[in-house]
CSV table of C-alpha atoms in Angstrom, one decimal:
chain,number,residue,atom,x,y,z
B,1,UNK,CA,-114.5,136.6,-101.5
B,2,UNK,CA,-116.9,133.8,-100.7
B,3,UNK,CA,-120.6,134.6,-101.8
B,4,UNK,CA,-121.8,134.5,-98.2
B,5,UNK,CA,-119.8,137.6,-97.4
B,6,UNK,CA,-121.7,139.6,-100.0
B,7,UNK,CA,-125.0,138.1,-98.7
B,8,UNK,CA,-124.0,139.2,-95.2
B,9,UNK,CA,-123.7,142.8,-96.5
B,10,UNK,CA,-127.3,142.5,-97.7
B,11,UNK,CA,-128.3,141.2,-94.2
B,12,UNK,CA,-126.6,144.0,-92.6
B,13,UNK,CA,-128.4,146.5,-94.8
B,14,UNK,CA,-131.8,145.1,-93.7
B,15,UNK,CA,-130.7,145.1,-90.0
B,16,UNK,CA,-129.8,148.7,-90.3
B,17,UNK,CA,-133.2,149.6,-91.5
B,18,UNK,CA,-134.6,148.2,-88.3
B,19,UNK,CA,-132.1,150.0,-86.1
B,20,UNK,CA,-130.1,146.8,-85.5
B,21,UNK,CA,-126.7,145.6,-86.6
B,22,UNK,CA,-124.7,142.4,-87.1
B,23,UNK,CA,-122.8,141.2,-84.0
B,24,UNK,CA,-119.1,142.1,-83.7
B,25,UNK,CA,-116.5,139.7,-85.0
B,26,UNK,CA,-114.7,137.5,-82.5
B,27,UNK,CA,-111.1,137.9,-81.5
B,28,UNK,CA,-108.3,135.4,-81.9
B,29,UNK,CA,-108.2,135.0,-78.1
B,30,UNK,CA,-111.9,134.2,-78.1
B,31,UNK,CA,-111.4,131.6,-80.8
B,32,UNK,CA,-108.6,130.0,-78.7
B,33,UNK,CA,-110.8,129.9,-75.6
B,34,UNK,CA,-113.6,128.3,-77.7
B,35,UNK,CA,-111.3,125.6,-79.1
B,36,UNK,CA,-110.0,124.8,-75.6
B,37,UNK,CA,-113.4,124.7,-74.2
B,38,UNK,CA,-114.6,122.4,-77.0
B,39,UNK,CA,-111.8,119.9,-76.2
B,40,UNK,CA,-112.9,119.9,-72.6
B,41,UNK,CA,-116.6,119.6,-73.1
B,42,UNK,CA,-117.2,118.0,-76.5
B,43,UNK,CA,-114.1,115.9,-77.0
B,44,UNK,CA,-111.7,115.8,-79.9
B,45,UNK,CA,-113.7,118.0,-82.4
B,46,UNK,CA,-111.9,120.2,-84.8
B,47,UNK,CA,-113.9,123.3,-85.8
B,48,UNK,CA,-113.9,123.8,-89.6
B,49,UNK,CA,-111.7,126.7,-90.6
B,50,UNK,CA,-114.3,128.3,-92.8
B,51,UNK,CA,-116.6,128.5,-89.9
B,52,UNK,CA,-113.9,130.2,-87.9
B,53,UNK,CA,-113.5,132.7,-90.8
B,54,UNK,CA,-117.3,133.4,-90.5
B,55,UNK,CA,-116.9,134.1,-86.7
B,56,UNK,CA,-114.1,136.4,-87.5
B,57,UNK,CA,-116.6,138.4,-89.6
B,58,UNK,CA,-119.6,138.2,-87.2
B,59,UNK,CA,-120.2,136.3,-84.0
B,60,UNK,CA,-123.1,134.2,-85.1
B,61,UNK,CA,-126.2,135.3,-86.7
B,62,UNK,CA,-130.0,135.4,-85.9
B,63,UNK,CA,-131.8,136.6,-89.0
B,64,UNK,CA,-135.2,135.9,-90.3
B,65,UNK,CA,-135.3,132.5,-88.7
B,66,UNK,CA,-131.8,131.5,-89.6
B,67,UNK,CA,-129.4,131.0,-86.7
B,68,UNK,CA,-125.7,130.4,-87.1
B,69,UNK,CA,-124.1,129.7,-83.8
B,70,UNK,CA,-121.5,131.9,-82.4
B,71,UNK,CA,-118.9,131.8,-79.6
B,72,UNK,CA,-120.6,131.2,-76.3
B,73,UNK,CA,-121.2,134.3,-74.2
B,74,UNK,CA,-119.2,133.0,-71.3
B,75,UNK,CA,-116.1,132.9,-73.6
B,76,UNK,CA,-116.4,136.4,-74.9
B,77,UNK,CA,-113.9,139.1,-73.7
B,78,UNK,CA,-116.6,141.7,-73.7
B,79,UNK,CA,-120.4,141.3,-73.1
B,80,UNK,CA,-122.5,142.0,-76.1
B,81,UNK,CA,-125.9,143.6,-76.2
B,82,UNK,CA,-127.6,140.7,-78.0
B,83,UNK,CA,-128.0,137.1,-76.9
B,84,UNK,CA,-125.8,134.6,-78.8
B,85,UNK,CA,-126.8,131.0,-79.4
B,86,UNK,CA,-123.4,129.5,-78.5
B,87,UNK,CA,-121.8,126.8,-80.5
B,88,UNK,CA,-120.7,124.7,-77.4
B,89,UNK,CA,-123.9,124.9,-75.4
B,90,UNK,CA,-126.0,124.2,-78.5
B,91,UNK,CA,-123.9,121.1,-79.5
B,92,UNK,CA,-124.1,119.8,-76.0
B,93,UNK,CA,-127.8,120.0,-76.2
B,94,UNK,CA,-128.0,118.1,-79.5
B,95,UNK,CA,-125.4,115.6,-78.3
B,96,UNK,CA,-128.0,114.2,-75.8
B,97,UNK,CA,-129.0,111.9,-78.7
B,98,UNK,CA,-126.1,109.5,-79.6
B,99,UNK,CA,-126.9,109.4,-83.3
B,100,UNK,CA,-126.4,113.2,-83.5
B,101,UNK,CA,-122.8,113.0,-82.3
B,102,UNK,CA,-121.7,112.3,-85.8
B,103,UNK,CA,-122.4,115.9,-86.6
B,104,UNK,CA,-120.9,119.3,-85.7
B,105,UNK,CA,-124.0,121.6,-85.5
B,106,UNK,CA,-123.3,125.0,-86.9
B,107,UNK,CA,-126.7,126.4,-87.2
B,108,UNK,CA,-130.4,125.9,-87.7
B,109,UNK,CA,-133.7,127.2,-88.7
B,110,UNK,CA,-137.3,126.1,-88.0
B,111,UNK,CA,-137.2,122.9,-89.9
B,112,UNK,CA,-133.5,122.1,-90.4
B,113,UNK,CA,-130.0,121.9,-88.9
B,114,UNK,CA,-126.8,122.9,-90.7
B,115,UNK,CA,-124.0,120.6,-89.8
B,116,UNK,CA,-120.7,119.1,-90.6
B,117,UNK,CA,-120.9,115.3,-90.9
B,118,UNK,CA,-117.8,113.9,-89.2
B,119,UNK,CA,-118.2,110.4,-90.8
B,120,UNK,CA,-118.8,111.5,-94.4
B,121,UNK,CA,-116.7,114.7,-94.2
B,122,UNK,CA,-119.4,116.9,-95.9
B,123,UNK,CA,-121.6,119.7,-94.9
B,124,UNK,CA,-125.3,118.8,-94.7
B,125,UNK,CA,-128.7,120.2,-94.1
B,126,UNK,CA,-130.8,117.8,-92.0
B,127,UNK,CA,-134.5,117.8,-91.3
B,128,UNK,CA,-135.3,118.7,-87.8
B,129,UNK,CA,-136.0,116.7,-85.7
B,130,UNK,CA,-135.8,113.4,-87.8
B,131,UNK,CA,-132.2,114.0,-89.0
B,132,UNK,CA,-133.1,113.0,-92.5
B,133,UNK,CA,-130.7,114.3,-95.1
B,134,UNK,CA,-132.2,117.3,-97.0
B,135,UNK,CA,-129.1,118.1,-99.0
B,136,UNK,CA,-125.3,118.0,-98.8
B,137,UNK,CA,-122.8,120.8,-99.7
B,138,UNK,CA,-119.2,120.5,-100.7
B,139,UNK,CA,-118.1,123.3,-98.4
B,140,UNK,CA,-119.1,125.4,-95.5
B,141,UNK,CA,-119.1,128.5,-97.8
B,142,UNK,CA,-121.7,127.0,-100.2
B,143,UNK,CA,-123.9,125.8,-97.2
B,144,UNK,CA,-123.9,129.2,-95.6
B,145,UNK,CA,-124.5,131.0,-98.9
B,146,UNK,CA,-127.5,128.7,-99.6
B,147,UNK,CA,-128.9,129.4,-96.1
B,148,UNK,CA,-128.4,133.1,-96.3
B,149,UNK,CA,-130.0,133.2,-99.7
B,150,UNK,CA,-133.1,131.4,-98.4
B,151,UNK,CA,-133.3,133.8,-95.4
B,152,UNK,CA,-133.2,136.8,-97.7
B,153,UNK,CA,-136.2,135.7,-99.7
């Protein structure tokens, strides 16, 4: 089990204390709709499989300033109670700047973006808004674990 799954359990315990909960996982049909919509709206982008695994556990996250994008609300089979920052709509927003098109934006917090660098094929944390590299990660799992650990401090 990737470390982020254990950290997500810790996040869930905190959410429960505040009468909240994690979002529901997404279904295979919602993932398929997401992939089809990405091809139409963002081009030939392949979503990293570990990110899809995350979505199959929880449809995005908004916890203590950390946001991991989920499946856009318009693509969900059922409406949720909580607003989701959608992967597609957020990437469309960031793609207004050409230099940002080398990244797949997976999440953010106040001062940074969490991305996959399409050119270098690594996961990165970038300074927001300059885009300066803060650090790189060898996997989505290590990037997500690092972000969750920081949000739990």
